[in-house]
Tab-separated table of C-alpha atoms in Angstrom:
chain	number	residue	atom	x	y	z
A	1	MET	CA	51.221	-7.197	-20.997
A	2	THR	CA	52.078	-5.170	-17.859
A	3	ALA	CA	55.197	-3.168	-18.304
A	4	GLU	CA	57.906	-3.601	-15.576
A	5	LEU	CA	59.959	-0.966	-13.914
A	6	TRP	CA	63.686	-1.615	-13.389
A	7	ALA	CA	66.417	0.426	-11.744
A	8	ASP	CA	69.902	0.351	-13.194
A	9	ILE	CA	72.621	1.257	-10.658
A	10	HIS	CA	75.533	-0.397	-12.457
A	11	THR	CA	77.366	2.896	-12.790
A	12	VAL	CA	77.219	3.620	-8.961
A	13	THR	CA	80.483	3.148	-6.958
A	14	THR	CA	80.742	0.297	-4.519
A	15	ALA	CA	80.657	2.759	-1.634
A	16	ALA	CA	77.465	4.452	-2.929
A	17	THR	CA	75.671	1.139	-3.756
A	18	PRO	CA	73.947	0.721	-0.287
A	19	ALA	CA	72.410	4.213	-0.493
A	20	ALA	CA	71.124	3.644	-4.060
A	21	LEU	CA	69.677	0.228	-3.112
A	22	ALA	CA	67.977	1.621	-0.088
A	23	TYR	CA	66.239	4.202	-2.315
A	24	ALA	CA	65.361	1.711	-5.036
A	25	ARG	CA	64.081	-0.932	-2.681
A	26	ASN	CA	61.447	1.475	-1.454
A	27	SER	CA	60.095	2.039	-4.961
A	28	GLU	CA	57.957	-0.200	-7.177
A	29	ILE	CA	60.704	-1.774	-9.075
A	30	SER	CA	60.592	-5.397	-9.951
A	31	ALA	CA	64.267	-5.799	-10.813
A	32	ILE	CA	67.606	-4.108	-10.218
A	33	VAL	CA	70.511	-4.067	-12.709
A	34	LEU	CA	74.039	-4.072	-11.151
A	35	ARG	CA	77.523	-5.345	-11.733
A	36	PRO	CA	78.802	-8.431	-9.928
A	37	SER	CA	81.162	-6.486	-7.825
A	38	GLN	CA	78.176	-4.713	-6.171
A	39	LEU	CA	76.488	-7.877	-4.965
A	40	THR	CA	78.405	-8.143	-1.697
A	41	GLU	CA	76.961	-4.819	-0.469
A	42	TRP	CA	73.402	-5.734	0.247
A	43	GLU	CA	70.747	-8.450	0.644
A	44	PRO	CA	67.899	-8.177	-1.808
A	45	LEU	CA	64.236	-8.121	-0.978
A	46	GLU	CA	62.431	-11.317	-2.033
A	47	ARG	CA	60.318	-9.383	-4.569
A	48	ILE	CA	63.231	-7.840	-6.423
A	49	ARG	CA	64.949	-9.792	-9.092
A	50	ILE	CA	68.639	-9.113	-9.810
A	51	ALA	CA	69.957	-8.726	-13.332
A	52	GLY	CA	73.710	-8.995	-13.345
A	53	LEU	CA	75.283	-6.749	-16.054
A	54	GLY	CA	78.918	-7.039	-17.230
A	55	THR	CA	81.353	-8.744	-19.568
A	56	ALA	CA	81.449	-12.506	-19.998
A	57	ASP	CA	84.490	-12.705	-17.785
A	58	GLU	CA	82.749	-10.652	-14.946
A	59	LEU	CA	79.550	-12.652	-15.186
A	60	GLY	CA	81.383	-15.982	-15.563
A	61	ALA	CA	83.095	-15.513	-12.168
A	62	LEU	CA	79.631	-14.879	-10.617
A	63	ASP	CA	78.355	-17.770	-8.464
A	64	ASP	CA	75.395	-16.241	-6.775
A	65	GLN	CA	71.921	-17.838	-6.791
A	66	ARG	CA	70.388	-14.352	-6.215
A	67	VAL	CA	71.144	-13.384	-9.838
A	68	HIS	CA	68.086	-14.073	-12.006
A	69	THR	CA	69.211	-12.756	-15.422
A	70	LEU	CA	72.547	-12.273	-16.962
A	71	ILE	CA	72.905	-9.051	-19.089
A	72	ALA	CA	75.866	-8.615	-21.484
A	73	ASP	CA	77.062	-4.986	-21.479
A	74	SER	CA	77.388	-5.093	-25.236
A	75	PRO	CA	76.496	-7.260	-28.193
A	76	ALA	CA	80.219	-8.238	-28.480
A	77	GLU	CA	79.973	-10.000	-25.075
A	78	LEU	CA	76.675	-11.798	-25.816
A	79	ASP	CA	78.081	-15.160	-27.023
A	80	GLY	CA	80.345	-15.422	-24.022
A	81	VAL	CA	77.500	-14.617	-21.604
A	82	ARG	CA	75.171	-16.972	-23.319
A	83	ALA	CA	77.866	-19.753	-22.840
A	84	ILE	CA	77.852	-19.382	-18.994
A	85	ALA	CA	74.139	-18.655	-18.460
A	86	ASP	CA	73.431	-22.133	-17.101
A	87	GLY	CA	69.751	-21.963	-17.911
A	88	ARG	CA	69.294	-18.392	-16.733
A	89	PRO	CA	67.565	-15.850	-18.939
A	90	VAL	CA	70.085	-13.845	-21.046
A	91	GLY	CA	69.926	-10.293	-22.208
A	92	VAL	CA	71.997	-7.551	-23.611
A	93	ARG	CA	72.360	-3.772	-23.095
A	94	CYS	CA	72.723	-1.956	-26.448
A	95	GLN	CA	73.890	1.637	-26.661
A	96	ILE	CA	72.211	3.064	-29.715
A	97	ASP	CA	73.633	6.302	-31.193
A	98	ASP	CA	72.800	5.793	-34.822
A	99	ALA	CA	71.398	3.539	-37.486
A	100	ASP	CA	74.219	1.088	-37.202
A	101	GLY	CA	73.633	0.786	-33.454
A	102	MET	CA	69.928	0.176	-34.039
A	103	ASN	CA	70.438	-2.460	-36.608
A	104	LEU	CA	72.921	-4.166	-34.353
A	105	ALA	CA	70.337	-4.177	-31.601
A	106	ALA	CA	67.688	-5.492	-33.974
A	107	SER	CA	69.958	-8.279	-34.995
A	108	VAL	CA	69.935	-9.991	-31.613
A	109	ILE	CA	66.162	-9.957	-31.284
A	110	GLY	CA	64.950	-13.479	-31.105
A	111	SER	CA	68.110	-14.790	-29.630
A	112	VAL	CA	68.000	-13.053	-26.208
A	113	ASP	CA	65.315	-12.894	-23.512
A	114	VAL	CA	65.910	-9.223	-22.689
A	115	LEU	CA	67.073	-6.255	-24.875
A	116	ILE	CA	67.754	-3.073	-22.927
A	117	ALA	CA	67.770	-0.295	-25.503
A	118	ALA	CA	69.773	2.724	-24.420
A	119	PHE	CA	69.101	5.513	-26.934
A	120	THR	CA	71.200	8.711	-27.088
A	121	ASP	CA	68.246	10.665	-28.563
A	122	THR	CA	64.623	11.092	-27.297
A	123	THR	CA	62.986	9.973	-30.492
A	124	ASN	CA	60.707	6.920	-30.247
A	125	ILE	CA	60.825	5.920	-33.882
A	126	PRO	CA	63.870	3.544	-33.397
A	127	LEU	CA	62.080	2.012	-30.389
A	128	GLU	CA	58.960	1.394	-32.480
A	129	LEU	CA	61.065	-0.498	-35.012
A	130	LEU	CA	62.581	-2.642	-32.339
A	131	LEU	CA	59.180	-3.404	-30.776
A	132	ALA	CA	57.764	-4.304	-34.174
A	133	ARG	CA	60.695	-6.642	-34.829
A	134	ALA	CA	60.250	-8.311	-31.319
A	135	GLN	CA	56.678	-9.228	-31.930
A	136	SER	CA	56.146	-13.064	-31.822
A	137	THR	CA	59.665	-13.527	-30.492
A	138	ARG	CA	61.038	-14.445	-26.993
A	139	THR	CA	62.742	-11.101	-26.671
A	140	GLN	CA	61.352	-8.483	-24.284
A	141	VAL	CA	62.412	-4.938	-25.185
A	142	PHE	CA	63.161	-2.638	-22.239
A	143	LYS	CA	63.640	1.121	-22.807
A	144	GLU	CA	66.376	2.922	-20.745
A	145	LEU	CA	64.845	6.305	-19.945
A	146	LEU	CA	66.811	9.483	-20.461
A	147	SER	CA	64.516	11.146	-17.841
A	148	GLY	CA	61.331	10.422	-15.992
A	149	ALA	CA	59.472	12.960	-18.213
A	150	GLU	CA	60.098	10.574	-21.190
A	151	ALA	CA	58.120	7.792	-19.581
A	152	VAL	CA	54.717	9.164	-20.719
A	153	SER	CA	55.568	9.053	-24.400
A	154	VAL	CA	57.519	5.872	-24.307
A	155	ALA	CA	54.853	3.990	-22.429
A	156	GLY	CA	52.352	4.579	-25.269
A	157	VAL	CA	54.623	3.515	-28.115
A	158	LEU	CA	52.742	1.115	-30.431
A	159	GLU	CA	49.733	-0.749	-28.825
A	160	SER	CA	51.476	-2.568	-26.014
A	161	GLY	CA	54.631	-0.450	-25.412
A	162	PRO	CA	57.899	-1.859	-24.282
A	163	ALA	CA	58.047	-4.767	-21.806
A	164	GLY	CA	59.545	-2.407	-19.243
A	165	LEU	CA	61.174	0.939	-18.429
A	166	VAL	CA	64.687	1.210	-17.007
A	167	VAL	CA	65.531	4.293	-14.707
A	168	ILE	CA	69.287	4.863	-14.479
A	169	ALA	CA	71.287	5.556	-11.331
A	170	ASN	CA	71.536	9.378	-11.689
A	171	ASP	CA	67.677	9.673	-12.003
A	172	LEU	CA	66.557	7.333	-9.301
A	173	THR	CA	64.384	10.114	-7.972
A	174	ASP	CA	62.283	9.584	-11.051
A	175	LEU	CA	61.273	6.061	-9.944
A	176	ASP	CA	58.079	7.245	-8.302
A	177	ARG	CA	57.211	9.387	-11.291
A	178	VAL	CA	57.673	6.582	-13.783
A	179	ALA	CA	55.801	4.137	-11.496
A	180	ARG	CA	52.713	6.455	-11.583
A	181	VAL	CA	52.847	6.345	-15.418
A	182	LEU	CA	52.913	2.618	-15.393
A	183	ARG	CA	50.127	2.339	-12.794
A	184	LYS	CA	47.955	4.582	-14.972
A	185	ARG	CA	48.731	2.460	-17.995
A	186	ARG	CA	47.667	-0.716	-16.190
A	187	GLU	CA	44.159	0.969	-15.727
A	188	GLU	CA	41.517	-0.056	-18.172
A	189	ARG	CA	38.152	1.353	-19.014
A	190	ARG	CA	34.828	-0.480	-19.492
A	191	GLU	CA	31.443	0.861	-20.247
A	192	LEU	CA	29.165	1.339	-17.289
A	193	VAL	CA	25.421	1.596	-17.992
A	194	PRO	CA	22.322	2.839	-16.204
A	195	LEU	CA	20.216	0.131	-14.655
A	196	GLU	CA	16.566	0.525	-13.591
A	197	VAL	CA	15.898	-1.167	-10.301
A	198	VAL	CA	12.956	-3.637	-10.570
A	199	ARG	CA	13.183	-5.368	-7.184
A	200	ALA	CA	14.506	-4.122	-3.791
A	201	GLU	CA	13.459	-6.183	-0.811
A	202	PRO	CA	14.866	-7.897	2.277
A	203	ILE	CA	15.503	-11.640	1.890
A	204	GLY	CA	16.529	-12.659	5.434
A	205	MET	CA	19.812	-13.708	6.874
A	206	GLY	CA	22.872	-14.701	4.883
A	207	TYR	CA	26.727	-14.571	4.828
A	208	ARG	CA	28.225	-11.462	3.350
A	209	GLY	CA	31.892	-10.564	2.666
A	210	CYS	CA	33.647	-7.320	3.062
A	211	VAL	CA	36.640	-7.019	0.727
A	212	ASP	CA	39.433	-5.137	2.388
A	213	THR	CA	42.218	-3.995	0.118
A	214	THR	CA	45.734	-2.537	0.582
A	215	SER	CA	44.633	0.570	-1.384
A	216	LEU	CA	42.498	3.621	-0.640
A	217	PHE	CA	39.341	4.147	-2.647
A	218	GLY	CA	38.293	7.386	-4.101
A	219	GLU	CA	34.875	8.877	-3.460
A	220	ASP	CA	33.588	7.663	-6.916
A	221	GLU	CA	34.995	4.174	-6.586
A	222	GLY	CA	33.772	0.793	-5.493
A	223	MET	CA	33.534	-2.636	-6.943
A	224	ILE	CA	31.231	-4.252	-9.487
A	225	VAL	CA	29.345	-7.037	-7.756
A	226	GLY	CA	26.631	-9.349	-9.123
A	227	SER	CA	25.061	-12.728	-8.672
A	228	THR	CA	25.484	-13.765	-12.355
A	229	SER	CA	28.090	-13.446	-15.012
A	230	ALA	CA	25.745	-11.168	-16.910
A	231	GLY	CA	27.071	-8.284	-14.877
A	232	GLY	CA	26.634	-6.387	-11.592
A	233	ILE	CA	26.086	-3.127	-9.778
A	234	LEU	CA	28.615	-0.636	-8.660
A	235	VAL	CA	28.864	-1.036	-4.880
A	236	CYS	CA	30.458	2.008	-3.151
A	237	ALA	CA	33.469	1.730	-0.988
A	238	GLU	CA	33.210	2.855	2.650
A	239	VAL	CA	34.399	6.355	2.004
A	240	HIS	CA	31.232	8.230	2.601
A	241	TYR	CA	29.791	9.682	5.841
A	242	LEU	CA	28.901	7.217	8.639
A	243	PRO	CA	27.376	8.767	11.785
A	244	TYR	CA	28.179	5.956	14.122
A	245	MET	CA	31.679	4.711	13.096
A	246	ASN	CA	34.902	5.675	11.420
A	247	LEU	CA	35.179	5.302	7.657
A	248	ARG	CA	36.969	2.340	6.161
A	249	PRO	CA	38.343	3.767	2.933
A	250	PHE	CA	40.035	0.550	2.054
A	251	ARG	CA	36.773	-1.556	2.185
A	252	VAL	CA	33.840	-2.506	0.021
A	253	ASN	CA	31.024	-4.182	1.822
A	254	ALA	CA	30.676	-6.343	-1.284
A	255	GLY	CA	27.726	-8.632	-0.680
A	256	ALA	CA	26.592	-12.239	-0.327
A	257	VAL	CA	29.402	-14.852	-0.421
A	258	HIS	CA	28.099	-16.343	-3.671
A	259	SER	CA	28.637	-13.103	-5.594
A	260	TYR	CA	30.990	-12.261	-8.389
A	261	VAL	CA	33.414	-9.379	-8.093
A	262	PHE	CA	34.219	-8.215	-11.691
A	263	GLY	CA	37.573	-7.397	-13.164
A	264	THR	CA	38.245	-6.336	-16.727
A	265	GLU	CA	38.548	-9.867	-18.069
A	266	GLU	CA	37.946	-12.227	-15.207
A	267	THR	CA	35.542	-12.578	-12.249
A	268	ALA	CA	36.157	-13.953	-8.730
A	269	TYR	CA	33.781	-15.256	-6.199
A	270	ILE	CA	33.985	-13.268	-2.956
A	271	THR	CA	35.003	-16.456	-1.155
A	272	ASP	CA	37.812	-17.004	-3.644
A	273	LEU	CA	39.493	-13.718	-2.860
A	274	ALA	CA	42.074	-13.831	-0.156
A	275	ALA	CA	45.123	-11.907	1.091
A	276	GLY	CA	47.512	-11.300	-1.836
A	277	GLU	CA	44.936	-11.898	-4.594
A	278	SER	CA	44.058	-9.104	-6.991
A	279	THR	CA	40.811	-7.560	-7.912
A	280	CYS	CA	39.576	-4.276	-9.381
A	281	ALA	CA	38.479	-0.925	-7.948
A	282	VAL	CA	36.017	0.612	-10.304
A	283	SER	CA	35.200	4.293	-10.666
A	284	ALA	CA	31.834	5.867	-11.800
A	285	ASP	CA	33.415	6.716	-15.172
A	286	GLY	CA	34.323	3.107	-15.856
A	287	ARG	CA	37.997	3.067	-14.842
A	288	PHE	CA	39.056	-0.391	-13.582
A	289	ARG	CA	42.286	-0.375	-11.593
A	290	GLU	CA	44.040	-3.282	-9.968
A	291	VAL	CA	44.090	-3.487	-6.157
A	292	SER	CA	45.468	-6.097	-3.888
A	293	VAL	CA	43.261	-7.870	-1.404
A	294	GLY	CA	44.288	-7.613	2.250
A	295	ARG	CA	41.649	-9.759	3.681
A	296	VAL	CA	37.918	-10.844	3.205
A	297	LYS	CA	35.801	-10.544	6.219
A	298	VAL	CA	32.695	-12.867	6.309
A	299	GLU	CA	29.814	-12.521	8.723
A	300	LEU	CA	26.145	-13.491	9.104
A	301	ARG	CA	23.985	-10.428	8.357
A	302	PRO	CA	20.549	-9.449	7.095
A	303	LEU	CA	20.603	-9.292	3.314
A	304	ARG	CA	18.649	-7.128	0.766
A	305	LEU	CA	18.167	-8.170	-2.895
A	306	ILE	CA	18.539	-5.372	-5.536
A	307	ALA	CA	17.671	-6.500	-9.053
A	308	ALA	CA	18.007	-3.998	-11.921
A	309	ARG	CA	17.611	-4.044	-15.649
A	310	HIS	CA	19.183	-2.567	-18.724
A	311	GLY	CA	17.361	-3.341	-21.896
A	312	ASP	CA	16.787	-7.132	-21.902
A	313	VAL	CA	19.465	-7.880	-19.409
A	314	GLU	CA	18.717	-8.167	-15.683
A	315	VAL	CA	21.437	-8.353	-12.948
A	316	ASN	CA	21.118	-8.568	-9.279
A	317	VAL	CA	23.162	-8.225	-6.065
A	318	PHE	CA	22.626	-9.274	-2.470
A	319	LEU	CA	23.935	-6.750	-0.003
A	320	GLN	CA	23.895	-6.213	3.733
A	321	ASP	CA	20.531	-4.673	4.488
A	322	ASP	CA	21.818	-1.575	6.231
A	323	TRP	CA	21.667	2.214	5.585
A	324	HIS	CA	25.397	2.396	5.773
A	325	VAL	CA	25.796	0.277	2.647
A	326	ARG	CA	25.839	2.433	-0.611
A	327	VAL	CA	25.426	1.778	-4.219
A	328	MET	CA	26.287	4.195	-7.084
A	329	SER	CA	23.461	6.054	-8.707
A	330	ALA	CA	23.314	6.362	-12.537
A	331	GLU	CA	24.463	10.001	-11.965
A	332	GLY	CA	27.628	8.795	-10.118
A	333	LYS	CA	26.259	9.692	-6.594
A	334	PRO	CA	26.259	7.345	-3.631
A	335	LEU	CA	22.815	6.118	-2.535
A	336	ASN	CA	21.998	4.545	0.840
A	337	LEU	CA	20.936	1.001	0.135
A	338	THR	CA	17.674	1.244	2.152
A	339	ASN	CA	16.566	4.199	0.163
A	340	VAL	CA	16.807	2.250	-3.177
A	341	ARG	CA	13.265	1.466	-4.625
A	342	PRO	CA	11.988	0.108	-7.879
A	343	GLY	CA	12.483	2.698	-10.552
A	344	THR	CA	15.751	3.958	-9.015
A	345	ALA	CA	18.538	4.340	-11.636
A	346	LEU	CA	21.776	2.760	-10.622
A	347	LEU	CA	25.214	2.350	-12.271
A	348	GLY	CA	26.326	-1.076	-13.383
A	349	HIS	CA	28.318	-3.090	-15.825
A	350	LEU	CA	27.188	-5.735	-18.231
A	351	ALA	CA	29.260	-8.580	-19.304
A	352	GLU	CA	28.806	-11.443	-21.872
A	353	PRO	CA	27.405	-14.287	-19.818
A	354	GLY	CA	29.096	-17.668	-19.487
A	355	ARG	CA	31.972	-18.242	-17.050
A	356	HIS	CA	33.972	-21.118	-15.861
A	357	VAL	CA	36.335	-20.495	-12.849
A	358	GLY	CA	35.777	-16.832	-13.625
A	359	ILE	CA	36.961	-16.902	-17.267
A	360	LYS	CA	34.695	-16.277	-20.181
A	361	VAL	CA	33.873	-19.467	-22.071
A	362	SER	CA	32.012	-19.962	-25.351
A	363	GLU	CA	29.199	-22.125	-24.336
A	364	GLN	CA	25.531	-21.738	-23.589
A	365	ILE	CA	25.005	-21.094	-19.842
A	366	THR	CA	21.814	-20.002	-18.275
A	367	GLU	CA	21.688	-18.270	-14.950
A	368	TYR	CA	18.664	-17.034	-13.086
């Protein structure tokens, strides 16, 4: 589960709300927590959900379709808020100062959609207890941070961590810091292996796709691309010296249109990727991070087949037959495609074969 980042500005004055919103809207938040009286001061961005926080009377007077979730400002207000929810998700903010407060927060788990746990102390043990109680229930536990520095330890609590982190109004400058913590947590690692090239030859013309993303690649990054679900080769991003043109640090010249681009769990055909879809940038040390696709650029070009083997498994990729295209060596160094020969050691990723619409399936599938 991917943890969300929320900003809570309910303590901000009406006059100061526009400035707080302007700051929060330029961050990576997915929701904003505010009181109903603050709603008249701004128009939300489409991507930001609104969680209205208050008493049952305050929220009951709220007739605003922008409000996605109703949050009772204490457990005492929960029944009243639940009565006026009209199908919207219901949550509660619990101030937890001691064991009684923690037990009260635990008692609402399973009956609310969101629990915002606001602890007085920095200890994570009470949070662990709430997360354990919330397993297999509908309740998502959000942790209100005492500071941005707390995000590192909180995000790692238990295996999955809280459903989200809440940055409060007087620490909005911590939004970027917390967002970096959550981005790092969304990264996963997979084993990359050395592959010995067994074929490297031109195969004629074909359509290849460049995958342009809204991110910038590092010098050791690219995408895992292959013709079969058994795995693929790490194809470098266009971040390395080109004598005749500017670099395209957002791009991977990813290969023939039939190819798979590998994520941590799913694959996608190059032709299935489109603006707004997600795929993975992969580093030479096996770090997969999610990136958004800006466009896929398909053109007719000469292609070269590279087939490589690790043990009994062979994978292959069809790439534009040009010196400018690079693949990653087994040592993590970029190699010009036209310099790759049988015996060259490349870096790649092996996956358990058998996919249907990009998802692993348990059936016998043969690809060759």
